Short mmCIF file of C-alpha atoms in Angstrom, two decimals:
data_model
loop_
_atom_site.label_atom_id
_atom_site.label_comp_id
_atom_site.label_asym_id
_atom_site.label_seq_id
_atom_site.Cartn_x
_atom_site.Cartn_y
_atom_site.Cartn_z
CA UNK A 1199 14.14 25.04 11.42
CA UNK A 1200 10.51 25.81 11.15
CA UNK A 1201 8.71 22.56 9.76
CA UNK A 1202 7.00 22.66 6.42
CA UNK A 1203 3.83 23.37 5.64
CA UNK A 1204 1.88 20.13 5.34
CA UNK A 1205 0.94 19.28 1.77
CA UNK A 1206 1.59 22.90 0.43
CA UNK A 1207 5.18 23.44 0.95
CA UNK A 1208 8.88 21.37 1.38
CA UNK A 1209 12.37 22.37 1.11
CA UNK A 1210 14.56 22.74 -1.69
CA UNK A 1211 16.99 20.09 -2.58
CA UNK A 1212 19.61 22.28 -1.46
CA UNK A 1213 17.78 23.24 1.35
CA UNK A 1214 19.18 22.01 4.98
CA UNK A 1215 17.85 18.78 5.90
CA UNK A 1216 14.10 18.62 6.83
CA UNK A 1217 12.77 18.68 10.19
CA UNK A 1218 10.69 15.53 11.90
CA UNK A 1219 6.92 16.22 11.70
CA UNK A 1220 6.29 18.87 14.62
CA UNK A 1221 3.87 17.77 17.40
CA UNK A 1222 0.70 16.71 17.71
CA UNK A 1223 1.73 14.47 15.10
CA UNK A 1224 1.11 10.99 16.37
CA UNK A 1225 4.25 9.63 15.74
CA UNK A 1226 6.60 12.08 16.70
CA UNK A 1227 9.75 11.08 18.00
CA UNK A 1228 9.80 7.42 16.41
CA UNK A 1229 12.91 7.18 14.47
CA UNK A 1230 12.40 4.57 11.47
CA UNK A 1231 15.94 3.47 9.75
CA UNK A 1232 14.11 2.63 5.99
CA UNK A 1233 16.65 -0.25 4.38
CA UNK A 1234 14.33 -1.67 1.92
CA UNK A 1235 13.70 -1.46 -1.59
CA UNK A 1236 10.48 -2.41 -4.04
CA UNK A 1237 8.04 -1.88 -2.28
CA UNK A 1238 6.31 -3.43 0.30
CA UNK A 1239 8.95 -2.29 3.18
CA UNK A 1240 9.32 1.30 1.89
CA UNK A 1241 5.35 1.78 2.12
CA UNK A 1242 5.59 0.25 5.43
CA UNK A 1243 7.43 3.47 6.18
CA UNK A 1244 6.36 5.65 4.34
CA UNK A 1245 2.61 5.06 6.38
CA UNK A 1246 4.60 5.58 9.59
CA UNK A 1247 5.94 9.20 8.17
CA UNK A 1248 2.82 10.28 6.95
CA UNK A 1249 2.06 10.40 10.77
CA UNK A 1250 5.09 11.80 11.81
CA UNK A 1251 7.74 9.50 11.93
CA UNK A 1252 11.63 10.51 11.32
CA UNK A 1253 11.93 8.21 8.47
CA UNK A 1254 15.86 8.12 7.59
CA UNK A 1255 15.90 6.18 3.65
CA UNK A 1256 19.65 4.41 4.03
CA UNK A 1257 20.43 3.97 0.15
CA UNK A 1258 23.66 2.39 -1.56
CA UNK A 1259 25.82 5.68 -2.48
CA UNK A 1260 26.37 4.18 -6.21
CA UNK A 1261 22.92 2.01 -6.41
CA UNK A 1262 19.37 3.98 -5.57
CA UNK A 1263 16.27 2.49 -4.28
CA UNK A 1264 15.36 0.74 -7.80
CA UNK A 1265 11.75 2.31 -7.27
CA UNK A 1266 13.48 5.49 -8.28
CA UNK A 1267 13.88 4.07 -11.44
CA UNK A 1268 10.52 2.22 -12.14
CA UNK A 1269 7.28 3.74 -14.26
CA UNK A 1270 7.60 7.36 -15.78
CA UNK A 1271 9.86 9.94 -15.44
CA UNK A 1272 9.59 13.57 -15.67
CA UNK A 1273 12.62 15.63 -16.54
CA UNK A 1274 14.23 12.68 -15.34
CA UNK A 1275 12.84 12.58 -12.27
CA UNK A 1276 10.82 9.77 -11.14
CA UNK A 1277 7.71 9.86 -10.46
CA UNK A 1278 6.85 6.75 -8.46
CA UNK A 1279 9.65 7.81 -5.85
CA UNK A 1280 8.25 10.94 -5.16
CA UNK A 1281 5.11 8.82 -3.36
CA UNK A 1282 6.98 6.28 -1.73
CA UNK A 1283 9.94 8.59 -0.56
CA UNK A 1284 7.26 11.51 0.61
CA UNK A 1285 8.29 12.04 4.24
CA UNK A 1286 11.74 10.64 4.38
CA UNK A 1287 14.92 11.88 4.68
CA UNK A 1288 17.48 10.25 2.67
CA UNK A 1289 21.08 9.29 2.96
CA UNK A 1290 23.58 6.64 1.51
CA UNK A 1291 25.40 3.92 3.15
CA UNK A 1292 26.98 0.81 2.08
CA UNK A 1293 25.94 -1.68 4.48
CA UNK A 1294 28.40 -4.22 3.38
CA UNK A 1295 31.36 -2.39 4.10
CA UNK A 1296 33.32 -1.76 7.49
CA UNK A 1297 32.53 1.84 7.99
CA UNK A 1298 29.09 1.61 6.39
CA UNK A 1299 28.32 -0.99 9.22
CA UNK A 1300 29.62 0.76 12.03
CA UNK A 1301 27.45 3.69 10.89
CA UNK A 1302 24.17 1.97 10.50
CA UNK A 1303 25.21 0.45 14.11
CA UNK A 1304 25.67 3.74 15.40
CA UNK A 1305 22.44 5.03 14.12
CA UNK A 1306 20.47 1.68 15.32
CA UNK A 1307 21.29 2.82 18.94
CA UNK A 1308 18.85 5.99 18.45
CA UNK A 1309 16.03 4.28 15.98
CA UNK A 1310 13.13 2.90 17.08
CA UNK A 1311 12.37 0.83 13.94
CA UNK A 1312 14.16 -0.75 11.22
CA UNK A 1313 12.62 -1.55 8.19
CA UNK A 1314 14.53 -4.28 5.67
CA UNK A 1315 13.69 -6.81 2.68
CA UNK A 1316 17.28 -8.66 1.87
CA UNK A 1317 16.87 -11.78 1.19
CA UNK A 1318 17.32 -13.95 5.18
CA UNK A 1319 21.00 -14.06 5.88
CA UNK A 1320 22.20 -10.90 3.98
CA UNK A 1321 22.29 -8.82 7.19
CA UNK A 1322 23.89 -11.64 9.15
CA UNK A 1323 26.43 -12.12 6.73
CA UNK A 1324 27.05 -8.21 6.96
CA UNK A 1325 26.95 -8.73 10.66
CA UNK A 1326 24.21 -6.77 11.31
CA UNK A 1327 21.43 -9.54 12.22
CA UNK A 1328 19.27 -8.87 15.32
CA UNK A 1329 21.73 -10.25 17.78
CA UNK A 1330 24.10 -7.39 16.69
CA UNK A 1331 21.52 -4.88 16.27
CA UNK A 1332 19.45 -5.66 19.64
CA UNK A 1333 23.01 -5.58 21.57
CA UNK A 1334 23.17 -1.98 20.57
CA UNK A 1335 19.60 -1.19 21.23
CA UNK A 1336 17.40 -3.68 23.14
CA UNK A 1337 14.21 -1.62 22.41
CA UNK A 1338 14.44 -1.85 18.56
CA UNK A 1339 11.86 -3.54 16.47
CA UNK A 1340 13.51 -4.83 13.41
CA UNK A 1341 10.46 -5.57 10.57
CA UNK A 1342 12.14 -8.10 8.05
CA UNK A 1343 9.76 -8.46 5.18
CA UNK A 1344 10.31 -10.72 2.28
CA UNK A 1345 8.75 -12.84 -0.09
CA UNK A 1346 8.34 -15.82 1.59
CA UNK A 1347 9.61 -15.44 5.59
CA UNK A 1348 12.45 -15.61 7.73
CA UNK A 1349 12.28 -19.66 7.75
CA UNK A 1350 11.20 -22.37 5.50
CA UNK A 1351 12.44 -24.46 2.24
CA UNK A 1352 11.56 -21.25 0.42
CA UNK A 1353 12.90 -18.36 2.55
CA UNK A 1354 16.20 -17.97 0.26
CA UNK A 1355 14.15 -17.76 -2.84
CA UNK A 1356 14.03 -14.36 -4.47
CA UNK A 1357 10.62 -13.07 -3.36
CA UNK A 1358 8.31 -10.55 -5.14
CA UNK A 1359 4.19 -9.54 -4.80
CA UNK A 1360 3.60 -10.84 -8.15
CA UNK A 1361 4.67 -14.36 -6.87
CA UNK A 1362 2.50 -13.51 -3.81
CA UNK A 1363 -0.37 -13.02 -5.94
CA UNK A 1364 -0.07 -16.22 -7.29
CA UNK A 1365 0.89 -18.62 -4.09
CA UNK A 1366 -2.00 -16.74 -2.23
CA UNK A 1367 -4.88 -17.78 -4.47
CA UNK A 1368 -6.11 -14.54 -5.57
CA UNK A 1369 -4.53 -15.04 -9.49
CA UNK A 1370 -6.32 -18.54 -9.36
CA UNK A 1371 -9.65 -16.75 -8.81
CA UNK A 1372 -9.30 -13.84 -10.65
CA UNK A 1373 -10.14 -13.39 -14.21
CA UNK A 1374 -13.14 -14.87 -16.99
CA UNK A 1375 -14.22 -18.38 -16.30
CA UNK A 1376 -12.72 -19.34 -19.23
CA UNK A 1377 -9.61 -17.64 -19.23
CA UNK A 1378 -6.45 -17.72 -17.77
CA UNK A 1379 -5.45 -16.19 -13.78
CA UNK A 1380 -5.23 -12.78 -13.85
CA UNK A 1381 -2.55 -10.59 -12.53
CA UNK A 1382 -3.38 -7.24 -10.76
CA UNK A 1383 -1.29 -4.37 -12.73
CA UNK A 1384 -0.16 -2.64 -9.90
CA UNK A 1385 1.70 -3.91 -6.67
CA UNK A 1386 -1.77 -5.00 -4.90
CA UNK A 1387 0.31 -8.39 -2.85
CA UNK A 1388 3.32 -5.42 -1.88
CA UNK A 1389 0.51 -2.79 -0.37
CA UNK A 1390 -0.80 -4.81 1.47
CA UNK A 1391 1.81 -6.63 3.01
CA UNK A 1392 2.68 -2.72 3.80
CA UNK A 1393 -0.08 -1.76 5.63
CA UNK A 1394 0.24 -5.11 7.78
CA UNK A 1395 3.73 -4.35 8.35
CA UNK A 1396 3.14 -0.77 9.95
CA UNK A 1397 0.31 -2.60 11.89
CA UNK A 1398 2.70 -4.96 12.78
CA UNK A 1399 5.10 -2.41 13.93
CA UNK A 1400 2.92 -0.44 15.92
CA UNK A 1401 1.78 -3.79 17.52
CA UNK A 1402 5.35 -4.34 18.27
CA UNK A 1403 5.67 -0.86 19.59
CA UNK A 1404 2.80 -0.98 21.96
CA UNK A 1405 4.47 -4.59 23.29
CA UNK A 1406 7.62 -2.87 24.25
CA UNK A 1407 5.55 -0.22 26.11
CA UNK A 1408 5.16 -3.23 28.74
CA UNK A 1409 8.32 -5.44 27.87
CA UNK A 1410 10.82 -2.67 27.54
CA UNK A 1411 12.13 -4.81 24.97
CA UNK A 1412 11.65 -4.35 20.85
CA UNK A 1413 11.73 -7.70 18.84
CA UNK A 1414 12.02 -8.79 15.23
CA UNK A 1415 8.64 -8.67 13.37
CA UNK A 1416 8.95 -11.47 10.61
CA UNK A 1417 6.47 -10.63 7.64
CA UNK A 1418 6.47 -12.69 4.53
CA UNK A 1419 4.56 -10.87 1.56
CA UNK A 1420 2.77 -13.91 0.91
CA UNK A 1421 0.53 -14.37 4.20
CA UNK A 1422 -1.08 -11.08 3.99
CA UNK A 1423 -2.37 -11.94 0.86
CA UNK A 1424 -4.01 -14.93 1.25
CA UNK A 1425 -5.66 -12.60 4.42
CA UNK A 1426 -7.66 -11.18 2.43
CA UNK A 1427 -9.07 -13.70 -0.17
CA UNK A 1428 -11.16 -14.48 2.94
CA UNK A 1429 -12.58 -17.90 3.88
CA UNK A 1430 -11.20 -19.92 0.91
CA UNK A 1431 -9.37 -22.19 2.80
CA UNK A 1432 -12.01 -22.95 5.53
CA UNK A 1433 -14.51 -23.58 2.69
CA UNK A 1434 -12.17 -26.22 1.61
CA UNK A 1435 -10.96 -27.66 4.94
CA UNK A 1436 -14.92 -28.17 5.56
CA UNK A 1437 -16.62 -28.83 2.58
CA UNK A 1438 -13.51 -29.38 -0.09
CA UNK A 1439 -14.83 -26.22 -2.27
CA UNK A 1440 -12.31 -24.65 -4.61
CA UNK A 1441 -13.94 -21.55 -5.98
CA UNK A 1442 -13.60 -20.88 -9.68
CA UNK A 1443 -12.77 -17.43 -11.92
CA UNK A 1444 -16.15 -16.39 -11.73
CA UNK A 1445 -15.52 -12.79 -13.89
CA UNK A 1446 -16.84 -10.15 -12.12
CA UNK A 1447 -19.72 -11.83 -10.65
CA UNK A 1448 -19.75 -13.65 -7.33
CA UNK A 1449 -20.74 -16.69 -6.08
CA UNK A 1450 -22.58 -15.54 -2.72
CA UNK A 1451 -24.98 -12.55 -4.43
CA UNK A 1452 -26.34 -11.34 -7.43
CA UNK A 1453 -26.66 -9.34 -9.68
CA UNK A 1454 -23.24 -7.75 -9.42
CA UNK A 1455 -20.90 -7.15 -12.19
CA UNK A 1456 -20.06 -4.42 -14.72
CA UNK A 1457 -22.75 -2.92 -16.93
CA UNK A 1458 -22.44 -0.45 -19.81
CA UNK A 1459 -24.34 2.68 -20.57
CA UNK A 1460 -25.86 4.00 -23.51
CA UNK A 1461 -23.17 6.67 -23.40
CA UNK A 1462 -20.50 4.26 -23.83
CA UNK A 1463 -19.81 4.09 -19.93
CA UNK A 1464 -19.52 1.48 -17.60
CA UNK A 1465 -20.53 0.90 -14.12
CA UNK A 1466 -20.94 -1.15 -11.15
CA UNK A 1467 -23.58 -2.92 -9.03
CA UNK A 1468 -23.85 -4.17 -6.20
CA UNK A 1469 -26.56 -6.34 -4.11
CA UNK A 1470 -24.66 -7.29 -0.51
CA UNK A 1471 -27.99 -6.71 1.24
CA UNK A 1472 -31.14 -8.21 0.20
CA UNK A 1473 -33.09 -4.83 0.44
CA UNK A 1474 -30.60 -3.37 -2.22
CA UNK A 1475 -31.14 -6.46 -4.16
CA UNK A 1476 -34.94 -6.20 -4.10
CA UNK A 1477 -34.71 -2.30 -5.07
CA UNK A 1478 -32.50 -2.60 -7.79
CA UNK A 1479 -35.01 -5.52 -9.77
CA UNK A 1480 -37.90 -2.45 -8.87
CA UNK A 1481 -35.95 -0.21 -10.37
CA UNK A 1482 -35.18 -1.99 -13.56
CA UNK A 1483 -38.87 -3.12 -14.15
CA UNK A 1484 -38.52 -6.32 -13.40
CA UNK A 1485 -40.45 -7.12 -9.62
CA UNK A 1486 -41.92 -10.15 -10.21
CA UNK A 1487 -38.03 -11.81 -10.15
CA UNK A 1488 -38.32 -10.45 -6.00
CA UNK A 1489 -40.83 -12.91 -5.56
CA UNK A 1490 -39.09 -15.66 -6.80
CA UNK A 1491 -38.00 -18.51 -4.36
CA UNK A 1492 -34.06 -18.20 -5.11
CA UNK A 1493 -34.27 -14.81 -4.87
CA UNK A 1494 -34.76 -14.79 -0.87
CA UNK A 1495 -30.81 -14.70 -0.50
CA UNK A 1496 -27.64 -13.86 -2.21
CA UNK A 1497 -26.95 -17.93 -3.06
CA UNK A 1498 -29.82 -18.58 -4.94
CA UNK A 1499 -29.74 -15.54 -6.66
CA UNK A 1500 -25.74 -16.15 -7.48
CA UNK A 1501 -27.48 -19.29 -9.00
CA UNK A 1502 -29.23 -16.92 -11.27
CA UNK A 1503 -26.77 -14.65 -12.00
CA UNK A 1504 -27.69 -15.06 -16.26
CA UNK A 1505 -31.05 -14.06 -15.89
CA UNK A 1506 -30.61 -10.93 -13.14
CA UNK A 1507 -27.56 -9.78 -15.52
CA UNK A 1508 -29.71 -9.85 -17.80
CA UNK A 1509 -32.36 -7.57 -16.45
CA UNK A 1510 -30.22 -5.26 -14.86
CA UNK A 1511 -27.83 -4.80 -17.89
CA UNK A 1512 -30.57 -4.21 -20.59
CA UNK A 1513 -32.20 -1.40 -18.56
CA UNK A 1514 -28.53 0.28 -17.86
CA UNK A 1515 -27.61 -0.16 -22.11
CA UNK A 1516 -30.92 2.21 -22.54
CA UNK A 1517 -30.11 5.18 -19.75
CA UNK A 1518 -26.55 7.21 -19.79
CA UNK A 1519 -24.34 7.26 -16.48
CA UNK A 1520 -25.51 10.34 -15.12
CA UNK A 1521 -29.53 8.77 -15.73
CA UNK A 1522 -28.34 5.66 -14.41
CA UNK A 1523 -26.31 6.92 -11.18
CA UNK A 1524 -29.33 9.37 -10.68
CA UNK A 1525 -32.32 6.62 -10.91
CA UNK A 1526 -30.23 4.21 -8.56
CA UNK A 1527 -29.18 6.94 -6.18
CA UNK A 1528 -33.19 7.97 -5.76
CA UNK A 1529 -33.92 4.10 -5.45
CA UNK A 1530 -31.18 4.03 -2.33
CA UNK A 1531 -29.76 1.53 -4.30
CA UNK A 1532 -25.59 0.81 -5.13
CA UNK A 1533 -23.66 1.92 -8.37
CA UNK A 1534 -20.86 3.84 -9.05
CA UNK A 1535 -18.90 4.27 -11.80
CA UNK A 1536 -16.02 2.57 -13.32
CA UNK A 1537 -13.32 5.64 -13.04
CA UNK A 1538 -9.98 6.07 -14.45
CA UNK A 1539 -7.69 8.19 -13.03
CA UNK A 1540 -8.83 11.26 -14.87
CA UNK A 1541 -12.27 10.91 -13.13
CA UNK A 1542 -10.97 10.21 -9.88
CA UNK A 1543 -8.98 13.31 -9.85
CA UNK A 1544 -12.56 15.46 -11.08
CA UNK A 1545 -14.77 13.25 -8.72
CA UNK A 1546 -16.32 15.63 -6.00
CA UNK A 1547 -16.47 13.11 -3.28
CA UNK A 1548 -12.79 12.61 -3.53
CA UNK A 1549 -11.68 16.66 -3.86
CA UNK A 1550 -14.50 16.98 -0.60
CA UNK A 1551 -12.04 14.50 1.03
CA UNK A 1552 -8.82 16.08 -0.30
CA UNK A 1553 -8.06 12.55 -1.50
CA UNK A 1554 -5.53 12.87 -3.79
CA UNK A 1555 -3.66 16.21 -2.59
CA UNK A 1556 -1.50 18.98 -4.21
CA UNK A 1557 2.47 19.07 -2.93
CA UNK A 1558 5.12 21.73 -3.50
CA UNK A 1559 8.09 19.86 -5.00
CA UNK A 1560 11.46 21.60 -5.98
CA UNK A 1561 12.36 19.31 -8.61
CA UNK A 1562 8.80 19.29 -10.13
CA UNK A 1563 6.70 22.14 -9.04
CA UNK A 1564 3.27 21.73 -7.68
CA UNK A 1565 2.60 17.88 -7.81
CA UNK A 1566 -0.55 15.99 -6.98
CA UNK A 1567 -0.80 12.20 -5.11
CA UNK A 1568 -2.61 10.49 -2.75
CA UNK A 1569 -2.54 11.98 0.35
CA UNK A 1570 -2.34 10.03 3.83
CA UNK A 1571 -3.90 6.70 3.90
CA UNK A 1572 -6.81 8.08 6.83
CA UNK A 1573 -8.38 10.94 8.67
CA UNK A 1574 -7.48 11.55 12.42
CA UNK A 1575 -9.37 14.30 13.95
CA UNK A 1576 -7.05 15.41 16.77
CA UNK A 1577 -3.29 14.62 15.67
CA UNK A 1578 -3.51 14.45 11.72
CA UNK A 1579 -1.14 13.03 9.57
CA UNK A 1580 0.67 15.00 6.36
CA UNK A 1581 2.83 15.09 3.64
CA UNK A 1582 5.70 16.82 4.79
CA UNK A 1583 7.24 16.99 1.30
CA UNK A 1584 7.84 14.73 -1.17
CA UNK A 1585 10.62 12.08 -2.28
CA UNK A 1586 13.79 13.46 -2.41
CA UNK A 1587 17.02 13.24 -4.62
CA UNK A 1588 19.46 10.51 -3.64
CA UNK A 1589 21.44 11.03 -0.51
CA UNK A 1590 20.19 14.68 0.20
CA UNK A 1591 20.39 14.51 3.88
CA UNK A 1592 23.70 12.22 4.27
CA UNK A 1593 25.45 15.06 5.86
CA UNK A 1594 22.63 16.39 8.25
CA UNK A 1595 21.77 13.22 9.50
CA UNK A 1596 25.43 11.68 10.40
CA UNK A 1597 26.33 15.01 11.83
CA UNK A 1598 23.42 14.53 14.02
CA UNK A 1599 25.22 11.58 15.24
CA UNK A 1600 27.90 13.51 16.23
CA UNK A 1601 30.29 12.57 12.91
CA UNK A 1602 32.49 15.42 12.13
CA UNK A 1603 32.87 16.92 8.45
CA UNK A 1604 36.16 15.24 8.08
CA UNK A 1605 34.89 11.98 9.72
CA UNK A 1606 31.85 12.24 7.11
CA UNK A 1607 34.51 12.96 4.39
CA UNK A 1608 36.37 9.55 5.35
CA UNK A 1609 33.65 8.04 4.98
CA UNK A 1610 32.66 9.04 1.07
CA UNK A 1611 36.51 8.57 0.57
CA UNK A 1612 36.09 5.10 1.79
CA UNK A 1613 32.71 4.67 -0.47
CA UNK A 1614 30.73 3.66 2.74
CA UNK A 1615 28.30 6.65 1.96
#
């Protein structure tokens, strides 16, 4: 069937199951079997289908992906699935039982990837662990993310981001100085252990271009995390620093925090670089700070931090946003404004970059999300369509394994899908 038209159009509900992404998509060809739930595995794949991936969602028949489920609902619909299921088509299958195991064996031999999160020993148990699932396919890659890896006197412990976000660090640093860690209130720990799991899987995928082999790509949500609090634990190994909650400033430059407008606004600064640094304390009327000692680099001015805030926040409190953002911008130095989602979606540097895009949806109508994580300029990614309802494309994709109607009707008699 002729393939939807990226980010404007996707098939009914009803509709026969869609079509992989057509070349040049990047990724065309790669079958991804999608076994996890909340959330960090599911964005995995649902990265890899953005570029063109034939992501098949395997869902319990009688329990959906939770995520269905989680934040609001329109019409009953929910919305958080239709981002995290864009690109995917999706069938049930009960892993646990004889013929559901038989069938995710029998699709195994034609993916490329597998995606899970049980907890370590589920699939084994189910006896589909990697020596079952590379004896049917020696080229798989098999990306088993959990909380806290495939080893370890925690690996059996439930495992969620939230927990990541704690263990890593980040909580610990995050927040006032004199209150308590902060927790993000979105899944920050889960998105990025996502995006290192489709790096991981493409790394994986690029080995077995030399190996001919696949292998089993072991990601525990909790080391991607601590990633990207950068050099914390070097700073400590070498000089025993723990850094504190510091607010929004930060300990290696200043000023930089959160500043409100005489409109009631708020926005953010930034001094990195010593020339923006030096610009902003022009700009604000106060140059004779420039040609203070500590000011010569981003630690002694952190050391000041009271007295820049100062400066810069009193001359922000007497000029709106738009005088602020306009004085800064002709400076060349760094602000931007603290957005909510309403501004995002009315911010013209985000529409110029189609940022958040507009998607046909049966259930919903014309929907708007982000669109694909980057830009490539010769084999773009898209969004195909959007989430769709529970077990829409059972039938389509076990008939493309050759399963007869009857042999597919067996199978929902037996409750495997």
């Amino acid at each position: 069937m002729t393939a939807p038209t990226p980010s404007t159009h996707t098939p009914s509900a009803s509709a026969p199951s869609p079509s992989p992404a057509p070349v040049p998509s990047p990724l065309h060809g790669l079958r991804v079997l999608d076994l996890a739930t909340l959330f960090a595995g599911p964005l995995a794949a649902t990265l890899l289908g953005d570029f063109g991936a034939d992501v098949v969602k395997v869902e319990h028949p009688r329990r959906p992906d939770p995520s269905r489920g989680h934040g609001p609902a329109k019409d009953g619909v929910g919305l958080w699935w239709k981002v995290l299921g864009r690109n995917k088509r999706n069938i049930t299958l009960d892993l646990s039982s004889p013929g559901g195991r038989e069938t995710l064996l029998a699709l195994a031999t034609e993916a490329d990837v597998i995606v899970e999160n049980f907890r370590p020993g589920t699939l084994e148990r189910w006896g589909l662990g990697w020596e079952e699932l590379s004896a049917v396919n020696p080229r798989l890659v098999l990306a088993r993310v959990t909380g806290f890896g495939q080893f370890g006197p925690y690996a059996r412990r439930p495992g969620f981001g939230t927990l990541a976000e704690a263990m890593s660090g980040f909580a610990a640093i995050t927040g006032e100085p004199d209150g308590p860690p902060t927790l993000p209130p979105f899944g920050l720990a889960d998105s990025i252990a996502a995006l290192a799991t489709a790096y991981a899987v493409m790394t994986a995928l690029t080995a077995r271009n030399t190996t001919g082999r696949g292998q089993v790509v072991d990601m525990a949500i909790i080391e991607p995390m601590l990633s990207v609090i950068g050099p914390h634990p070097l700073w400590y190994d070498q000089l025993g620093y723990v850094q504190p909650r510091t607010g929004n400033r930060s300990r290696n430059n200043a000023p930089r925090n959160t500043y409100r407008t005489a409109d009631g606004s708020w926005v953010a600064v930034s001094t990195s670089a010593q020339s923006i640094a030096e610009r902003v304390l022009r700009l604000v009327g106060r140059p004779e700070l420039v040609d203070e000692p500590w000011f010569a680099d981003g630690t002694g001015r952190a050391a000041h931090a009271d007295v820049l805030d100062e400066a810069v926040g009193d001359w922000i409190a007497r000029h709106t946003r738009d005088e602020a953002m306009a004085a800064f911008e002709k400076a060349e130095a760094a602000i931007a404004p603290v957005y909510d989602v309403r501004d995002v979606l009315d911010d013209p540097q985000f529409r110029a970059l189609d940022t958040v895009t507009e998607v046909q949806d049966p259930e919903l109508g014309p929907i708007r999300m982000q669109n694909v994580l980057f830009r490539l300029s010769e084999t773009p990614g898209a969004i195909r369509w959007a989430g769709r309802p529970h077990g829409a494309d059972t039938t389509a994709v076990l008939a493309e394994l050759g399963l007869t109607p009857a042999e597919i009707d067996t199978l929902r008699t037996q409750g495997a899908v």
